[in-house]
Short mmCIF file of C-alpha atoms in Angstrom, two decimals:
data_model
loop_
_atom_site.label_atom_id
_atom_site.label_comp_id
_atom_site.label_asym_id
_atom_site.label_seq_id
_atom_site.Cartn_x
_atom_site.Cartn_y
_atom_site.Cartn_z
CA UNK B 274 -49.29 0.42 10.45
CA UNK B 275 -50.79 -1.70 7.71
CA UNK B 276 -53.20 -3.50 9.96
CA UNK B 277 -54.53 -0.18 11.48
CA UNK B 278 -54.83 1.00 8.03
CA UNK B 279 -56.69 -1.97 6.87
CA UNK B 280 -59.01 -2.18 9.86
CA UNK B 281 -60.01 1.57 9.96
CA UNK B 282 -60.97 1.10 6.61
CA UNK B 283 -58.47 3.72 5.00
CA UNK B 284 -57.76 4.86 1.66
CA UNK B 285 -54.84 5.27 0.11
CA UNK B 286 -53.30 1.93 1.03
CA UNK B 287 -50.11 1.27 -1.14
CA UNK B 288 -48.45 -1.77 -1.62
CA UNK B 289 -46.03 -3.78 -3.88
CA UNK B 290 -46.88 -7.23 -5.11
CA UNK B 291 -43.71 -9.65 -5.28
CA UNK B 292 -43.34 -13.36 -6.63
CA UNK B 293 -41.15 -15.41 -4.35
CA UNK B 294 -38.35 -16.95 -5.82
CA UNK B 295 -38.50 -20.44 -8.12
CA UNK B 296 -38.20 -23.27 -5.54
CA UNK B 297 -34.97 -25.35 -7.33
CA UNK B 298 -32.87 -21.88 -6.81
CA UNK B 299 -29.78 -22.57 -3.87
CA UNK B 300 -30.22 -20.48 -0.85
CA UNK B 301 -27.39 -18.26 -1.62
CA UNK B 302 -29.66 -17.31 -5.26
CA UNK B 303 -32.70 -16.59 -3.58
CA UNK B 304 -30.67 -14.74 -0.63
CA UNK B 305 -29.42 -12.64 -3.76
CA UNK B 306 -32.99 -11.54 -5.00
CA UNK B 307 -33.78 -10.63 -1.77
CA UNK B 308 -31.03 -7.75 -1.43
CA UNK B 309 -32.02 -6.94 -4.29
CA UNK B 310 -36.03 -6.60 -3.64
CA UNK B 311 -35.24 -4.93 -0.50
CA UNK B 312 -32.70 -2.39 -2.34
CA UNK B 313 -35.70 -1.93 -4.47
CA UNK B 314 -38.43 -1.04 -2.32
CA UNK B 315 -35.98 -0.03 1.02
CA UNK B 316 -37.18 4.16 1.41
CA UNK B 317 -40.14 3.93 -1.01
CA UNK B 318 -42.77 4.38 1.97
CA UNK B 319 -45.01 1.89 1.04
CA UNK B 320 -47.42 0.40 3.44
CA UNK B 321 -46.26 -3.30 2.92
CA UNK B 322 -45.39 -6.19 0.18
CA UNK B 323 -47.86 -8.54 -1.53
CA UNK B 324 -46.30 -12.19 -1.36
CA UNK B 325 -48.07 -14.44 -4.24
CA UNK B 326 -48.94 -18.15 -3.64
CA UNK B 327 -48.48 -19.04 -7.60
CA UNK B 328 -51.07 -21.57 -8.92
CA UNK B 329 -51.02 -23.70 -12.05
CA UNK B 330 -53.69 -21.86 -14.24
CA UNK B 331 -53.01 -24.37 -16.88
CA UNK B 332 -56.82 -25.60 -16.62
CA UNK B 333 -58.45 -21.90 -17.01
CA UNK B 334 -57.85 -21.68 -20.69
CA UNK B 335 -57.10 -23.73 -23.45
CA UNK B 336 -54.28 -21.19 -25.06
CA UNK B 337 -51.02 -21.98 -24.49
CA UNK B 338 -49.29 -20.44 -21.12
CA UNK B 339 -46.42 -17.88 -23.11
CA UNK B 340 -43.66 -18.51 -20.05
CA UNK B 341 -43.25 -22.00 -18.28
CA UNK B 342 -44.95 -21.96 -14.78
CA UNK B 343 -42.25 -23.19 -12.22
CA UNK B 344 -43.11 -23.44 -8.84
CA UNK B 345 -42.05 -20.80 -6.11
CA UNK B 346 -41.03 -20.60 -2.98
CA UNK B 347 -43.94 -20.76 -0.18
CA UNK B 348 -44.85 -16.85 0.39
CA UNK B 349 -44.58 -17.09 4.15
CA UNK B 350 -41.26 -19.00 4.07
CA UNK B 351 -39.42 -16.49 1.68
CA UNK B 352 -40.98 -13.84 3.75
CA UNK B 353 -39.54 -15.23 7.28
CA UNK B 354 -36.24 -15.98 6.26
CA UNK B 355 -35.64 -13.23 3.91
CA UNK B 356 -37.61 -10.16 4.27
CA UNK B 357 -39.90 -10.27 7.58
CA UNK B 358 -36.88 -7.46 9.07
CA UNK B 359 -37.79 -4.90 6.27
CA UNK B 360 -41.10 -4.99 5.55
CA UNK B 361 -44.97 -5.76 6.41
CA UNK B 362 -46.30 -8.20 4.08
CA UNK B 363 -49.65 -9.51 3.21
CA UNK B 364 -49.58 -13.38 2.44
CA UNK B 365 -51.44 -15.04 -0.43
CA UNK B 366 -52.41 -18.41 -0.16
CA UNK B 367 -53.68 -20.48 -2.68
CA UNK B 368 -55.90 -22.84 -0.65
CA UNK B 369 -56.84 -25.62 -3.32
CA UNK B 370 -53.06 -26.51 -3.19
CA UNK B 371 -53.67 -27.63 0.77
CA UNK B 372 -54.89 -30.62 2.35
CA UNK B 373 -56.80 -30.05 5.50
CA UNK B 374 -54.39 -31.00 7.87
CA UNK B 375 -51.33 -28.84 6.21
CA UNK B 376 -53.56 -26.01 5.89
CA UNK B 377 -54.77 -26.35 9.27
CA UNK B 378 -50.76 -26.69 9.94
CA UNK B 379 -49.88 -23.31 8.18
CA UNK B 380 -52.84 -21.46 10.33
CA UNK B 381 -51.54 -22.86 13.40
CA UNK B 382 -48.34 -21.23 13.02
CA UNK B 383 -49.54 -17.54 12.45
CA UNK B 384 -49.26 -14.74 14.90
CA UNK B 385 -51.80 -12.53 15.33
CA UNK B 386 -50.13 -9.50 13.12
CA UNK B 387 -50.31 -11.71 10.14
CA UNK B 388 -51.96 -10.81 7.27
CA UNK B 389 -53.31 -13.32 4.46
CA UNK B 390 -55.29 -13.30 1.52
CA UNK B 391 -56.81 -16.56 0.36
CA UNK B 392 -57.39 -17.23 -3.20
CA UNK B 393 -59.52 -20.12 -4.63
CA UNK B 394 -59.39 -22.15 -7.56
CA UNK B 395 -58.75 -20.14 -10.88
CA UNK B 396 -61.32 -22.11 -12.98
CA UNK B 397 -64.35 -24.62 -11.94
CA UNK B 398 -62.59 -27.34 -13.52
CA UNK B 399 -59.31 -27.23 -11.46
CA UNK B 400 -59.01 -29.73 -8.92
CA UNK B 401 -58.27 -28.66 -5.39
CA UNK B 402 -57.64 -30.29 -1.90
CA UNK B 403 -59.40 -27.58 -0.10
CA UNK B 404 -62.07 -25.18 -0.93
CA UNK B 405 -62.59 -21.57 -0.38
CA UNK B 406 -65.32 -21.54 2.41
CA UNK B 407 -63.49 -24.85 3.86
CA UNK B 408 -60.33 -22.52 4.01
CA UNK B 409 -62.67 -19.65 5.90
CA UNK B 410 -64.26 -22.12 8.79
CA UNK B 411 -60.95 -23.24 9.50
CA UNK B 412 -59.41 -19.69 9.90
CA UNK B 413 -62.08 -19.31 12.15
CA UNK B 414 -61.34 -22.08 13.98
CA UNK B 415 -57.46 -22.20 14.09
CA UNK B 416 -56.27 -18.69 13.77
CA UNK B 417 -59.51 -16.36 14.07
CA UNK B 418 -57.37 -12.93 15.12
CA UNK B 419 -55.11 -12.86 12.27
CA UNK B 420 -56.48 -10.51 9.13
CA UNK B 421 -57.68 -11.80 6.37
CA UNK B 422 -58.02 -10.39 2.95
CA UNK B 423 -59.49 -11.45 -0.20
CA UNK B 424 -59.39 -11.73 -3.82
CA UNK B 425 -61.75 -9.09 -6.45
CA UNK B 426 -62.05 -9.47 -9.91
CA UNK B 427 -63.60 -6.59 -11.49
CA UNK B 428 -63.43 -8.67 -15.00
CA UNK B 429 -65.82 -10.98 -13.66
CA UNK B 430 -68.44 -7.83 -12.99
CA UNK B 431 -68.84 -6.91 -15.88
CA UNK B 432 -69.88 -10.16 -16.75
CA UNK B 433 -71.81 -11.75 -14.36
CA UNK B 434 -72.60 -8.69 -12.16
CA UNK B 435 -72.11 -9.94 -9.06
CA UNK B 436 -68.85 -9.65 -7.78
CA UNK B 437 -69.86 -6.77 -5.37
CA UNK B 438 -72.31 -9.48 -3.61
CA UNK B 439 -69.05 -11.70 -3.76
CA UNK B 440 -67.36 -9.68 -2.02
CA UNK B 441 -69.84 -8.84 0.57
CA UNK B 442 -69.87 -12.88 1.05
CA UNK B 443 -66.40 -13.02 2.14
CA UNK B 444 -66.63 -10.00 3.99
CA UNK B 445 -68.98 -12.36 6.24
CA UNK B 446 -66.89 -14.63 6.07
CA UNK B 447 -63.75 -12.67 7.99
CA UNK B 448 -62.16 -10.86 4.91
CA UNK B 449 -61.05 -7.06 5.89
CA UNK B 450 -59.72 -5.70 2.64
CA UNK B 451 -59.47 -7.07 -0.91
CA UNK B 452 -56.74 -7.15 -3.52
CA UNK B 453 -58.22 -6.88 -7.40
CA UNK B 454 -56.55 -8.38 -10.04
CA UNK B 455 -54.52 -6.02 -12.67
CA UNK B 456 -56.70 -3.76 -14.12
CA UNK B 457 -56.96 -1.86 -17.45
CA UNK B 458 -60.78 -1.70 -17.58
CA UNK B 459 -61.77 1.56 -16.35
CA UNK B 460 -65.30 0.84 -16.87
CA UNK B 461 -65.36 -2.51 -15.30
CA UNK B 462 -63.55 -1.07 -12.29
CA UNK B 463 -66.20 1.66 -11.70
CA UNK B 464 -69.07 -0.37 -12.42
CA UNK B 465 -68.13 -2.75 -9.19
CA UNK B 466 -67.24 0.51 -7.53
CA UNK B 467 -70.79 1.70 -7.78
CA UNK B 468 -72.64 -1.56 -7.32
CA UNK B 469 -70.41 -1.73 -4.05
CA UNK B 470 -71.19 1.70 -2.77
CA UNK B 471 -75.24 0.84 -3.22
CA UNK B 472 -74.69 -1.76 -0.88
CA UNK B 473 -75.51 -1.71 3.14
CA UNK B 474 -73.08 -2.72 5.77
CA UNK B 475 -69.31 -1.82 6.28
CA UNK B 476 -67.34 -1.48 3.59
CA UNK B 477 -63.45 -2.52 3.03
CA UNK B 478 -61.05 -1.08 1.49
CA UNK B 479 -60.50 -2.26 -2.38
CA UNK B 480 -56.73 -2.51 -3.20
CA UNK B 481 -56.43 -2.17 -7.29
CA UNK B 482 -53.26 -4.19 -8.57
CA UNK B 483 -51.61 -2.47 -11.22
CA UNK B 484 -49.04 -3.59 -13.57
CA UNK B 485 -46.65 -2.12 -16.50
CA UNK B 486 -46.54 -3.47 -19.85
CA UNK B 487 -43.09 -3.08 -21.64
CA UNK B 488 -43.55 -5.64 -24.66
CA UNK B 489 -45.60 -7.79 -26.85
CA UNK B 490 -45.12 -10.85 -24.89
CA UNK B 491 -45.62 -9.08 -21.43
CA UNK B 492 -48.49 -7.89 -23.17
CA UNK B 493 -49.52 -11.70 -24.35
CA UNK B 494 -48.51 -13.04 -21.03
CA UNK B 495 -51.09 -10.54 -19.14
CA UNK B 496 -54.05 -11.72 -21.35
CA UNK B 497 -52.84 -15.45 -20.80
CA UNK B 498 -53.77 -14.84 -17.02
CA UNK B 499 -57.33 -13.07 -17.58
CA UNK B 500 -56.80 -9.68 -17.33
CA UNK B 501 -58.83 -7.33 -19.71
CA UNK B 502 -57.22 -4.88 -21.42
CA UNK B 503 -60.14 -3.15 -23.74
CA UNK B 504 -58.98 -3.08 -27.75
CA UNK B 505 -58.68 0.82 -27.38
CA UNK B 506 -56.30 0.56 -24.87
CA UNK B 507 -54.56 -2.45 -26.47
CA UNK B 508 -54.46 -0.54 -29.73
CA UNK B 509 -52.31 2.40 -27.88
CA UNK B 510 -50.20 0.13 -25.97
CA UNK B 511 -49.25 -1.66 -29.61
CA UNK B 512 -49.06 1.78 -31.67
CA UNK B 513 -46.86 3.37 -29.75
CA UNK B 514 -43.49 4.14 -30.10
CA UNK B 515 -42.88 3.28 -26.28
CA UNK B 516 -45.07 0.69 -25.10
CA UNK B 517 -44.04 0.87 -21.89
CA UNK B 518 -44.23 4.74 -20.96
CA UNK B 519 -47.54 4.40 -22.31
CA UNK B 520 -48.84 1.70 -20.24
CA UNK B 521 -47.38 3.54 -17.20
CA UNK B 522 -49.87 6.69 -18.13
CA UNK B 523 -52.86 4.69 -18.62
CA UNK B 524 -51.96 2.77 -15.16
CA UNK B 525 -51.78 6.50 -14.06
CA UNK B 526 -54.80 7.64 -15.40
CA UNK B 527 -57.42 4.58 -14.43
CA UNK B 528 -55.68 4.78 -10.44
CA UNK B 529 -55.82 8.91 -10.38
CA UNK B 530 -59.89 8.64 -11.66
CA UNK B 531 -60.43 5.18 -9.00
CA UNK B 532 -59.06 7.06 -6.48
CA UNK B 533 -60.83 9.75 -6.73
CA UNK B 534 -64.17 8.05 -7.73
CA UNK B 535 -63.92 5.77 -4.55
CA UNK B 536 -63.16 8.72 -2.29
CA UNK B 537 -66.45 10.50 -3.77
CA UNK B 538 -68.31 7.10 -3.28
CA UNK B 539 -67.25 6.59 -0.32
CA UNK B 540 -65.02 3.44 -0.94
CA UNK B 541 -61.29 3.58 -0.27
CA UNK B 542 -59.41 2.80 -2.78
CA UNK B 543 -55.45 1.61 -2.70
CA UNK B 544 -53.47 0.47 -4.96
CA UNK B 545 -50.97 -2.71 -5.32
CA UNK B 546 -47.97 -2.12 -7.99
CA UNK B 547 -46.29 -5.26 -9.32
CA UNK B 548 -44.21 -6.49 -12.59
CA UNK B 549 -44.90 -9.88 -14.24
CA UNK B 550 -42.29 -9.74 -15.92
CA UNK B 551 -38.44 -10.11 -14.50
CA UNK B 552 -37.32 -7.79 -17.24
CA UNK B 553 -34.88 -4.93 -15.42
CA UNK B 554 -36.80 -2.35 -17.48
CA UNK B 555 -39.76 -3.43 -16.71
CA UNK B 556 -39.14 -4.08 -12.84
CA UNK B 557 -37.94 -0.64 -12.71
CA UNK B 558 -40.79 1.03 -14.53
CA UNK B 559 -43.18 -0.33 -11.79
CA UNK B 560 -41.27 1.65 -9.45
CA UNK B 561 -41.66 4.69 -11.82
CA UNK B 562 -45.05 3.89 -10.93
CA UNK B 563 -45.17 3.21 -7.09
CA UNK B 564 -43.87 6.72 -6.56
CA UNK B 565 -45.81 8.38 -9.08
CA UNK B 566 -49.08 6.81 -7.59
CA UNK B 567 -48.07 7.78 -4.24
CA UNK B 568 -47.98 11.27 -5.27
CA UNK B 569 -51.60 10.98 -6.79
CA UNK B 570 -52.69 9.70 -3.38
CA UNK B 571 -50.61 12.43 -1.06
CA UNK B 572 -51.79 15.48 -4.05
CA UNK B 573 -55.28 14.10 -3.48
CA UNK B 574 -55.19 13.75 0.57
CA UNK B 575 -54.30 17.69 0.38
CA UNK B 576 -56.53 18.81 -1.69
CA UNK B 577 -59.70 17.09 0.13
CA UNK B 578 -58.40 18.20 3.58
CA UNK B 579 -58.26 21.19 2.20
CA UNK B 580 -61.80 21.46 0.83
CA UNK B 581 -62.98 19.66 4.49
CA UNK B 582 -61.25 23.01 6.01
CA UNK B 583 -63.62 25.21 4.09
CA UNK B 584 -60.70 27.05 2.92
#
């Protein structure tokens, strides 16, 4: 069960990240992505689905967005209606979207197996309703047994080199796992991983998100929302022949070393698989990917069990 999972701190964790469907679609549309979604990921073993709570990001950068931002669905209402029967989901909300009373509103309503990652503002200068810690007190007050995650940014380490101590903040704050951004910076990635491990206190497990790239604009798009992909790697993914296939291996190769890495440092590590793209190939590439990370994580399990047994 995910929440076990989550609470005794396990590694390994998989899960698939999903945007809801745009809000103007008729109910019989959105009813259609959903059979398809649950086709999808129906017998793929994962541990649950990652529900985003889209933001305008418009304010974060001055470059132009490369696709049209259309709002979606609410997570937790696509997820009730359409998918609630077939999987476990953890809930993103984007609190700065909120007033106090609706937010207080959307707690009220929770159960206590719900899970839900809150996610703040994606630049200083956006202006939000609610804030972040705003959004903690009243979890605390209005729902304080459901689990909450949070949001890591490993990009913002290597910068400021402090998102371990960030982290550790929410973790006061209620937060029992966290959810990275998409990651293609090794090194930024194992820097927080060590600067985590050195600190005192329970850890949480650290879900990495990881995405496939199968064009130029994909490519484009992915910078556009802030993640780092180092000009070695970008100069592979733009050389090759199959831009996709290669982006799969290096997703491969940064999760098989984090994995590892984390189990050694005593951090578990998990992984979250998504597409932004709604390209078929692309979609179906990040499947390619959910299995072959799963087998990472099961070849892995064996082999330290194995050297635990002395054998």
């Amino acid at each position: 069960m995910l929440i076990q999972k989550i609470k005794n701190n396990e590694a390994g964790i998989l899960l698939y990240g999903l945007t809801p469907p745009k809000e103007n679609l008729t109910d019989e549309e959105t009813a259609t992505i959903a059979a398809k979604q649950i086709a999808r990921l129906e017998g793929q073993n994962i541990d649950g689905i990652v529900l985003y709570d889209l933001q305008d990001e418009s304010s974060r950068t001055n470059e132009e967005r490369p696709f049209e931002f259309i709002k979606t669905t609410p997570p937790e209402t696509y997820y009730e209606t359409y998918l609630k029967k077939h999987f476990k989901a953890v809930i993103y909300k984007a609190v700065g979207k909120y007033d106090e009373p609706e937010f207080c509103e959307f707690l009220r309503h929770q159960q206590e197996d719900f899970i839900c990652v809150f996610v703040g503002a994606s630049s200083k200068s956006q202006e939000v309703k609610l804030r972040l810690d705003e959004a903690y007190a009243l979890k605390a007050k209005f729902a304080p047994n459901i689990t909450l995650g949070g949001i890591c940014i490993p990009e913002r380490h290597a910068s400021k080199l402090d998102e371990h101590l960030k982290v550790a903040h929410k973790s006061e704050k209620g937060c029992e796992f966290f959810i990275t951004q998409a990651v293609y910076n090794l090194e930024n990635a194992k820097k927080f991983i060590d600067d985590y491990a050195k600190l005192e206190g329970k850890k949480c497990p650290i879900i990495f998100t990881f995405t496939p790239c199968g064009s130029a604009k994909t490519l484009l798009f992915m910078k556009w929302l802030g993640i780092n992909i180092p000009p070695n790697f970008e100069e592979r993914l733009n050389a090759s022949e199959n831009i996709l296939q290669t982006s799969l291996n290096l997703c491969l190769e940064i999760f098989n070393f984090l994995y590892k890495y984390g189990l050694a440092k005593g951090i578990s590590v998990g992984a979250n698989v998504e597409s932004v793209s709604n390209r078929k190939v692309e979609i179906e590439a990040s499947i390619t990917l959910l299995k072959q990370i799963q087998e990472i994580i099961a070849k892995t399990n064996t082999a330290y069990h194995w050297i635990g047994a002395g054998v």
